[in-house]
Short mmCIF file of C-alpha atoms in Angstrom, two decimals:
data_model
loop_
_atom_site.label_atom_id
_atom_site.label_comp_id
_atom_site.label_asym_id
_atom_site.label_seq_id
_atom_site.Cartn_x
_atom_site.Cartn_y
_atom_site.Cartn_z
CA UNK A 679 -124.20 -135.25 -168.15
CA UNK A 680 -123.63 -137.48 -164.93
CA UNK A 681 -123.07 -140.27 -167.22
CA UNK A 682 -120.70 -138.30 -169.99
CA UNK A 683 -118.62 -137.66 -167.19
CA UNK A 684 -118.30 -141.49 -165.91
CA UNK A 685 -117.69 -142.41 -169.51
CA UNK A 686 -114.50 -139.74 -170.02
CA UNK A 687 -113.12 -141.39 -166.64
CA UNK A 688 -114.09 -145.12 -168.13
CA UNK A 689 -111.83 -143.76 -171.57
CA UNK A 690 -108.94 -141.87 -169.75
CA UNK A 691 -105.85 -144.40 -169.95
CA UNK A 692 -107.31 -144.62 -174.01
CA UNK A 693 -108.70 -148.05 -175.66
CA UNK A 694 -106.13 -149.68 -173.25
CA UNK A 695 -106.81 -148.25 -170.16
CA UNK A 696 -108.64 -150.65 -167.14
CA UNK A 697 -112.08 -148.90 -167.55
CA UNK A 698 -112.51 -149.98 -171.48
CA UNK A 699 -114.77 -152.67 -170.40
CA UNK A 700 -116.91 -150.41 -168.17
CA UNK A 701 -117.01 -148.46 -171.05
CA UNK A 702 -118.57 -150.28 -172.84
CA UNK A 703 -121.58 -151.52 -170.70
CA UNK A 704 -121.77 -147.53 -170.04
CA UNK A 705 -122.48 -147.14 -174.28
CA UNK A 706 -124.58 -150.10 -174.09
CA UNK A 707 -127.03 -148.73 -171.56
CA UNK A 708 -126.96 -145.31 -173.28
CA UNK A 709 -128.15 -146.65 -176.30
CA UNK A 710 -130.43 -149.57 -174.85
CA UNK A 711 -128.75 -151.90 -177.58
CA UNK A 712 -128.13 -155.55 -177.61
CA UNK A 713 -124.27 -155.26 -177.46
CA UNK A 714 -121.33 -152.57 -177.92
CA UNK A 715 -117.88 -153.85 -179.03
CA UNK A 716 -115.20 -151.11 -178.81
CA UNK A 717 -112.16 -151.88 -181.19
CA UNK A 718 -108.99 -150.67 -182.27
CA UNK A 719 -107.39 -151.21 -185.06
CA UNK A 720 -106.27 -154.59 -184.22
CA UNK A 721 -109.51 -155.23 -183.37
CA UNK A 722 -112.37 -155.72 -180.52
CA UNK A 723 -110.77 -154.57 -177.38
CA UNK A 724 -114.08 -154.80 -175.14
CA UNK A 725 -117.69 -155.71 -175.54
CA UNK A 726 -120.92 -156.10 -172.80
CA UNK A 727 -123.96 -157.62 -174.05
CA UNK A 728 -124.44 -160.98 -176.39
CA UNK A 729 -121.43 -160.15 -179.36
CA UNK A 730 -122.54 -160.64 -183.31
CA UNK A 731 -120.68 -163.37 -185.17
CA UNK A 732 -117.22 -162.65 -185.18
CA UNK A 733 -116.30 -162.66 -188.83
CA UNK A 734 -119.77 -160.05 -189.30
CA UNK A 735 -117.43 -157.67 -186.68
CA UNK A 736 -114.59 -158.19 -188.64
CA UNK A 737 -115.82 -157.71 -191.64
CA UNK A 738 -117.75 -154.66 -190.56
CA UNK A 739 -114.55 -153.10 -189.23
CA UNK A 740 -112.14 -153.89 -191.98
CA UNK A 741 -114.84 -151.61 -194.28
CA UNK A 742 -114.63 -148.66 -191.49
CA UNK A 743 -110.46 -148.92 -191.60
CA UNK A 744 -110.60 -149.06 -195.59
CA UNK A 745 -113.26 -146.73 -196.47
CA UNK A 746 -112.72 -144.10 -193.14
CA UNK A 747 -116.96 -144.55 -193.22
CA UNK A 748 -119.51 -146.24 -191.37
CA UNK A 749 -120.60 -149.37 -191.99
CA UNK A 750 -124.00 -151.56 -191.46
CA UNK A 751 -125.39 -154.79 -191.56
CA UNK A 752 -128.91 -155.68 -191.28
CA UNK A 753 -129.92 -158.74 -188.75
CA UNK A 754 -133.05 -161.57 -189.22
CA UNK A 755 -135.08 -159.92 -186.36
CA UNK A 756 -134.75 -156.58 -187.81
CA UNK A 757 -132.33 -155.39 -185.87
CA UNK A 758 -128.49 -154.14 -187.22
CA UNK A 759 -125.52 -154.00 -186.55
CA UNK A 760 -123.40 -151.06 -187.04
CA UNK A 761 -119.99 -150.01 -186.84
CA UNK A 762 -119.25 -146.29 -186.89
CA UNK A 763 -114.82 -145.33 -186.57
CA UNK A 764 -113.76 -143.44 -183.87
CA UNK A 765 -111.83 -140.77 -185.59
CA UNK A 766 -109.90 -138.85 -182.86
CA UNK A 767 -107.04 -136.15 -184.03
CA UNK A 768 -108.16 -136.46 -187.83
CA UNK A 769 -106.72 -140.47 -187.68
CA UNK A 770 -108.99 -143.38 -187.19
CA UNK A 771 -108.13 -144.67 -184.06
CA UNK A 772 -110.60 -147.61 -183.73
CA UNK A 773 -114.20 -148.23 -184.16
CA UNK A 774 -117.57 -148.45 -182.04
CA UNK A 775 -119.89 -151.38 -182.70
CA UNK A 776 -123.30 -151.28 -181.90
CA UNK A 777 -125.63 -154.34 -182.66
CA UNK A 778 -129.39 -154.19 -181.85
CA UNK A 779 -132.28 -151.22 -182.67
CA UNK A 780 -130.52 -148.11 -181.42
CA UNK A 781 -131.14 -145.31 -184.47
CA UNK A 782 -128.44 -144.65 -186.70
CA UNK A 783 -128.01 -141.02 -185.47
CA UNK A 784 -127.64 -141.87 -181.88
CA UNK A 785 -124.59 -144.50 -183.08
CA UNK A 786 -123.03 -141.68 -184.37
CA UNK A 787 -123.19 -139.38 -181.62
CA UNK A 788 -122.20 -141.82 -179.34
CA UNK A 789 -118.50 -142.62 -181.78
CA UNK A 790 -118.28 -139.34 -181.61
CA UNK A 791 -118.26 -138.78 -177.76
CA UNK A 792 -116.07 -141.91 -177.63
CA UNK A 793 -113.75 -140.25 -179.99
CA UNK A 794 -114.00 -136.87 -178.12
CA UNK A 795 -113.26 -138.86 -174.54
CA UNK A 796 -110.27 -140.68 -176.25
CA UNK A 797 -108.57 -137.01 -177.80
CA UNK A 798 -109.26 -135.90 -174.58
CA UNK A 799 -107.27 -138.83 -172.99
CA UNK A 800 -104.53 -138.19 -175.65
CA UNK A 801 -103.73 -134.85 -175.30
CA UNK A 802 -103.45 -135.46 -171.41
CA UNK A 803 -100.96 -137.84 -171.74
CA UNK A 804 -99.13 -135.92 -173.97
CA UNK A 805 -99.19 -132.85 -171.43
CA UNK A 806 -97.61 -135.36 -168.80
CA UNK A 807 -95.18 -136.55 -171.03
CA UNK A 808 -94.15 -132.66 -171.78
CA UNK A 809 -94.31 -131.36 -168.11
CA UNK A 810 -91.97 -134.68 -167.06
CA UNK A 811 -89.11 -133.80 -169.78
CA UNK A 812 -89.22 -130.19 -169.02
CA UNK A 813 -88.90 -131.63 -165.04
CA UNK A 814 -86.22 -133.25 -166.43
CA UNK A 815 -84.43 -130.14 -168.43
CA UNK A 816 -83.94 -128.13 -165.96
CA UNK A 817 -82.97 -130.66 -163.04
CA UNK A 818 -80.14 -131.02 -165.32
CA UNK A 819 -79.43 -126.97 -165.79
CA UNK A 820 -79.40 -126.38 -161.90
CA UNK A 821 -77.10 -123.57 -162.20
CA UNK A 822 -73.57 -124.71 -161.88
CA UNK A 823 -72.98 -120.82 -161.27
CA UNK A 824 -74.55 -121.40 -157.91
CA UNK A 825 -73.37 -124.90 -157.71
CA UNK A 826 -69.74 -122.93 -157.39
CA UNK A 827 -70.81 -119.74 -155.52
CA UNK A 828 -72.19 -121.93 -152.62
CA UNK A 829 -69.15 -124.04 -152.40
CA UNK A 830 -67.23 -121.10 -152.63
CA UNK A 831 -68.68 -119.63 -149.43
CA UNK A 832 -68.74 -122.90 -147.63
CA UNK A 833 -65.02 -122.75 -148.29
CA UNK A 834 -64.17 -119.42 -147.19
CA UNK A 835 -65.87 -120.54 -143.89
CA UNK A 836 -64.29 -123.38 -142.74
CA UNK A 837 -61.88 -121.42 -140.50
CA UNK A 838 -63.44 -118.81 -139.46
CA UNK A 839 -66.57 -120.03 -138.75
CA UNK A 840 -66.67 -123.73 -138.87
CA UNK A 841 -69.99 -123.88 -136.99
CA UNK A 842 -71.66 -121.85 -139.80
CA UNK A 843 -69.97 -123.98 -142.85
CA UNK A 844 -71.09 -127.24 -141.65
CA UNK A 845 -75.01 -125.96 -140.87
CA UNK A 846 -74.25 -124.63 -144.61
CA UNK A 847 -72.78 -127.56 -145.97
CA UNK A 848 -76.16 -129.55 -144.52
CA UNK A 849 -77.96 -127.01 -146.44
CA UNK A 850 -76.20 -127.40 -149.68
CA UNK A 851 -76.68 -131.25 -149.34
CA UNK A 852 -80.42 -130.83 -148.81
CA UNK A 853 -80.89 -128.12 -151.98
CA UNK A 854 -79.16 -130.96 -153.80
CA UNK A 855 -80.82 -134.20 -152.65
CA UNK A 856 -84.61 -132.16 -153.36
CA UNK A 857 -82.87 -131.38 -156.53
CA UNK A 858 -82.35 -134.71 -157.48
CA UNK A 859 -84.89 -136.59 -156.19
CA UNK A 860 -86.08 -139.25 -157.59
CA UNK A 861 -90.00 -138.76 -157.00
CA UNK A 862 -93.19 -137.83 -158.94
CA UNK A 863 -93.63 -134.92 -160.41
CA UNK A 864 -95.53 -133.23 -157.83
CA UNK A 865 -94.14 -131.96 -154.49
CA UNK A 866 -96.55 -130.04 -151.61
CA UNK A 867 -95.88 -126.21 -151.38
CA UNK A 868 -94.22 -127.16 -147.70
CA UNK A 869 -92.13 -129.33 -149.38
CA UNK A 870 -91.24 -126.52 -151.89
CA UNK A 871 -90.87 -123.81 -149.69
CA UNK A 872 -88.51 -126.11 -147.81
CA UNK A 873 -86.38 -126.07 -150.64
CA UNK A 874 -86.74 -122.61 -151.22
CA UNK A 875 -85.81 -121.29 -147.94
CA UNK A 876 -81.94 -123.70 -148.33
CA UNK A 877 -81.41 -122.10 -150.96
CA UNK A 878 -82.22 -118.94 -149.97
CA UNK A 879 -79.70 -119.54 -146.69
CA UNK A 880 -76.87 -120.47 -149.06
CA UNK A 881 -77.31 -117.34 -150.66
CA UNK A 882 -77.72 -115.10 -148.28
CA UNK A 883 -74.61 -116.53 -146.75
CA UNK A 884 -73.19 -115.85 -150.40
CA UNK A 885 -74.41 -112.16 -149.93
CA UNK A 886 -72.57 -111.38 -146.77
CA UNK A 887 -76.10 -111.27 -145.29
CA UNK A 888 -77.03 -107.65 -147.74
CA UNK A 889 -79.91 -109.88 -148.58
CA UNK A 890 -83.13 -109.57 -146.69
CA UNK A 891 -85.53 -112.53 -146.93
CA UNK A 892 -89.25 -112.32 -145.95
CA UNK A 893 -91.40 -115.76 -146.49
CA UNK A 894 -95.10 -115.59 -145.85
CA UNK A 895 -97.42 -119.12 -146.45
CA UNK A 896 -100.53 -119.20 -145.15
CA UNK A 897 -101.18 -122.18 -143.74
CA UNK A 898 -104.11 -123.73 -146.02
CA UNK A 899 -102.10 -123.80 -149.26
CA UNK A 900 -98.79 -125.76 -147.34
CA UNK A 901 -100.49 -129.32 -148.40
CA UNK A 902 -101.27 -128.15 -152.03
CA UNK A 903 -99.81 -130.03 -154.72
CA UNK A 904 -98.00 -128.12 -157.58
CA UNK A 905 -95.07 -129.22 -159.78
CA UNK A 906 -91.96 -130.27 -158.40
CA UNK A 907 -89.62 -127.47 -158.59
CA UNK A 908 -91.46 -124.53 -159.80
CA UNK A 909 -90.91 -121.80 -156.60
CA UNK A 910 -86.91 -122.88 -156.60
CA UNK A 911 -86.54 -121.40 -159.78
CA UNK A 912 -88.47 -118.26 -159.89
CA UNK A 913 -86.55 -117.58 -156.71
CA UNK A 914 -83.08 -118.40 -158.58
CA UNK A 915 -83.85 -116.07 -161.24
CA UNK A 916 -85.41 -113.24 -158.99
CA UNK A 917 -81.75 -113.40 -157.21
CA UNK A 918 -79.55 -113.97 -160.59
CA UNK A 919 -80.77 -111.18 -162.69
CA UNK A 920 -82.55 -108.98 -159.91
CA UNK A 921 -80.17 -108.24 -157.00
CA UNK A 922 -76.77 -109.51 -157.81
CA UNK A 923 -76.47 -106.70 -160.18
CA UNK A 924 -77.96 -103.93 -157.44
CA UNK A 925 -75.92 -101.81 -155.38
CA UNK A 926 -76.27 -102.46 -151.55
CA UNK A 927 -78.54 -104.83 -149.83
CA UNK A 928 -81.62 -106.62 -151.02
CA UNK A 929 -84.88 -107.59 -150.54
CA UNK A 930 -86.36 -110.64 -151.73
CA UNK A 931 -90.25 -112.18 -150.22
CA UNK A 932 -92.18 -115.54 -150.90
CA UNK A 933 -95.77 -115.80 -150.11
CA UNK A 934 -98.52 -117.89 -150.90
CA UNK A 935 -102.31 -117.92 -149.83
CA UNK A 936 -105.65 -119.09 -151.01
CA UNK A 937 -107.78 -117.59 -153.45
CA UNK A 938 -110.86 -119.26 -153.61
CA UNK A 939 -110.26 -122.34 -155.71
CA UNK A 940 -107.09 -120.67 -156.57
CA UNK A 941 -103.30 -121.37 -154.67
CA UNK A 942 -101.21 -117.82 -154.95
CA UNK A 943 -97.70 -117.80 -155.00
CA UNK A 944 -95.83 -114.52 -155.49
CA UNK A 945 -92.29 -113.91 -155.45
CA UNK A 946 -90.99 -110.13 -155.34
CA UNK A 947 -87.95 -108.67 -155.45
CA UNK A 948 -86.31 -104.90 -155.37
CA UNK A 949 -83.58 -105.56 -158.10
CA UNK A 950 -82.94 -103.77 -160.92
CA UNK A 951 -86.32 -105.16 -162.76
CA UNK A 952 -86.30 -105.72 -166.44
CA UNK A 953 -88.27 -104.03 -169.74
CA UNK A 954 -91.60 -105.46 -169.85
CA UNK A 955 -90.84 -106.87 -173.51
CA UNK A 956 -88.26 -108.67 -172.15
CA UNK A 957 -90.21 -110.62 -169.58
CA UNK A 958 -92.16 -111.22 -172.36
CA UNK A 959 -89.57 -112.92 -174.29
CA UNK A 960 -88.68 -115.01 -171.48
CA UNK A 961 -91.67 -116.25 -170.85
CA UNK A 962 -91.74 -117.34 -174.52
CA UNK A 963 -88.67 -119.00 -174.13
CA UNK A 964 -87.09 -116.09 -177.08
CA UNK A 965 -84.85 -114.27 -174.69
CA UNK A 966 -81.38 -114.66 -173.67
CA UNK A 967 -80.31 -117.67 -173.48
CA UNK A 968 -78.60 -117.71 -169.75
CA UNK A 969 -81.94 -116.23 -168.20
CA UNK A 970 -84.98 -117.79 -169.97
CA UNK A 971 -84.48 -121.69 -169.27
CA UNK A 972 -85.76 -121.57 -166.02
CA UNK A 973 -89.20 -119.56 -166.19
CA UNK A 974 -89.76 -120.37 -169.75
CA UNK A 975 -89.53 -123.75 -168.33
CA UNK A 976 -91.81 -123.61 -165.15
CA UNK A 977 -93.89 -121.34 -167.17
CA UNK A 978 -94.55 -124.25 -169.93
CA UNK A 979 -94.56 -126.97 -166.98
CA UNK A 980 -97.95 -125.37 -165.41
CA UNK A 981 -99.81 -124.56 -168.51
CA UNK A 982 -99.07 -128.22 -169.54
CA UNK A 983 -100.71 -129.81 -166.22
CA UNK A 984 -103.32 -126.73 -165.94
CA UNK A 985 -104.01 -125.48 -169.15
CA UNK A 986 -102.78 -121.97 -170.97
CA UNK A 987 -104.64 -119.93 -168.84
CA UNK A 988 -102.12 -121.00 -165.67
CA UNK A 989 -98.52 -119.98 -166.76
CA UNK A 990 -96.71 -117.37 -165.11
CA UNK A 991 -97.42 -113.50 -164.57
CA UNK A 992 -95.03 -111.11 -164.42
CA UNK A 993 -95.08 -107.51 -163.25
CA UNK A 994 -91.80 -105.60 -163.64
CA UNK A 995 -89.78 -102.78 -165.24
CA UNK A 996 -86.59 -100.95 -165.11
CA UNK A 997 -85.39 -100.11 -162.24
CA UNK A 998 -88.81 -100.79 -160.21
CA UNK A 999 -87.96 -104.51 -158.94
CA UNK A 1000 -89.80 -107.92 -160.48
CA UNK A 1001 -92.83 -109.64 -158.95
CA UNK A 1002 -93.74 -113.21 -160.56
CA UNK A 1003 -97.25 -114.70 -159.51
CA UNK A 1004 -98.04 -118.27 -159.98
CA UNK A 1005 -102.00 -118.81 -159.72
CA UNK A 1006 -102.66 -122.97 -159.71
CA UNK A 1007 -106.05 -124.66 -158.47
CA UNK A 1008 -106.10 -126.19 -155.43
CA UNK A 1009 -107.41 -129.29 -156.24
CA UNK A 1010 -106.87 -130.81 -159.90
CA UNK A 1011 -107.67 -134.50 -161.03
CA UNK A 1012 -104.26 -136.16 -160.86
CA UNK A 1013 -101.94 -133.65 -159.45
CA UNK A 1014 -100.97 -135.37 -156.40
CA UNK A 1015 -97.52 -134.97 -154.37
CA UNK A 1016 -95.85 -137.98 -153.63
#
């Protein structure tokens, strides 16, 4: 199992990737053979171990691309060499080689855990590559609504209390510039919060101070690394659609602890809540327009870098406030704030 492991790390950056050639002295000790040659479909990418005759490769792999099959060769000392295609998302994708006495069956099994290592590579890259445009979408939708709201109140400061404006002007500047930033795509839940708590200023300077904030983060998940910009949102949303359209003051809290393995990160409000269906819809990205793109977004960001078991809950209905929970583990291969 130990060594199945090693050999999905060896495979993770694909046929490509820096640990190809450990990769293959990995197969070759596995199956005790003479030499492995991993190709693609250009060709041999890496081998370990004394190689066959090149044109016997190459003529071994062009039948695997033709024919989609395995193909074998028999060898003067009684040996073989075999070449079995590494079929990964119903596509050939490139081929294992194996030349010594290794059985046929073992060959197979072993393409087959290549191929399984190498889909498994795939659809990770694919899951980055779909958390960073989302990251990307909805940098680009922070809400010109409170773009204009904050400036608004900034403005209506200036004279009579020019002390306040300017400490809220530094504020705005550093919502925007963590925004904006031009960083990975992980930030620490300090880092986060940080965030958070501007932008929480800036509105409740927007409020008249009606709104009460409570933050709570327990000190051993501050260095964990989750998305960038996943509590910001939640937050903006909790305000938007929660407590701007209640009567009187408002409540609104942020806390996080550990779980276990798990980082918990709940954000509650007393607004006017929502129909459960209609959290629903958000969530699936099917409800209005104006109020789903942020936690449809988050919501698709963390099951892309977790898995579907890690998007958003949330607990709500009409007139009984809205509390969103974010559950993320604590430590997960690559997820690193930078």
């Amino acid at each position: 199992m130990r060594q199945v492991h090693a050999l999905g790390v060896d495979l993770q950056d694909g046929l490509h990737g820096r640990g190809v050639p450990a990769a293959a002295r990995r197969l070759r000790q596995l199956l005790a053979a003479d030499c492995v040659v991993l190709a693609d479909l250009d060709g041999p990418v890496a081998s370990h171990g004394p190689s066959p005759a090149a044109d016997e490769v190459e003529g071994l792999l062009a039948q695997v691309f033709e024919y989609g099959a395995s193909a074998r060769t028999r060898l003067p000392d009684g040996g073989a060499v075999c070449a079995v295609p590494l079929n990964v998302a119903d596509e050939i994708a490139g081929a294992l080689v194996v030349s010594g006495r290794p059985a046929e069956a073992d060959v197979e099994a072993a393409a087959a855990l290549v191929a399984d290592c190498l889909d498994h590579a795939a659809l990770r890259r694919t899951r980055d590559r779909i958390a960073a445009a989302d990251l990307r979408t909805l940098r680009a939708q922070i809400s010109p609504h409170f773009v204009h709201n904050a400036l608004a109140v900034i403005a209506a400061l200036v004279r009579t209390d020019p002390d306040r404006a300017r400490q809220l002007l530094s504020d705005f500047a550093d919502y925007l510039r963590y925004g904006f930033a031009e960083r990975g795509d992980y930030a620490t839940v300090a880092d986060e919060l940080e965030a958070t708590q501007t932008y929480l200023e800036l509105q409740r300077a927007r409020f008249h101070d009606r709104l009460d904030i409570t933050v709570r983060m327990a000190p051993e998940v501050l260095p964990v690394a989750i998305p960038f910009l996943v509590v910001q949102p939640i937050v903006e949303n909790a305000i938007r659609h929660g407590l701007e359209r209640k009567e009187g003051a408002g409540h609104i809290s942020v806390s996080g602890f550990g779980e276990g393995p798990l980082c918990v990160i709940e954000i509650e409000d007393d607004g006017i809540g929502m129909h459960p269906d209609l959290a629903r819809s958000l969530l699936a990205g099917t409800g209005p327009e104006s109020r789903s793109v942020g936690l449809a977004n988050v919501d698709q960001r963390l099951r892309a870098v977790y898995g579907p078991e890690y998007g958003l809950v949330i607990e709500t209905a009409l007139g009984e406030g809205t509390k969103v929970t974010v559950r993320v583990p604590r430590f997960t291969r690559g997820v690193v704030a930078q």
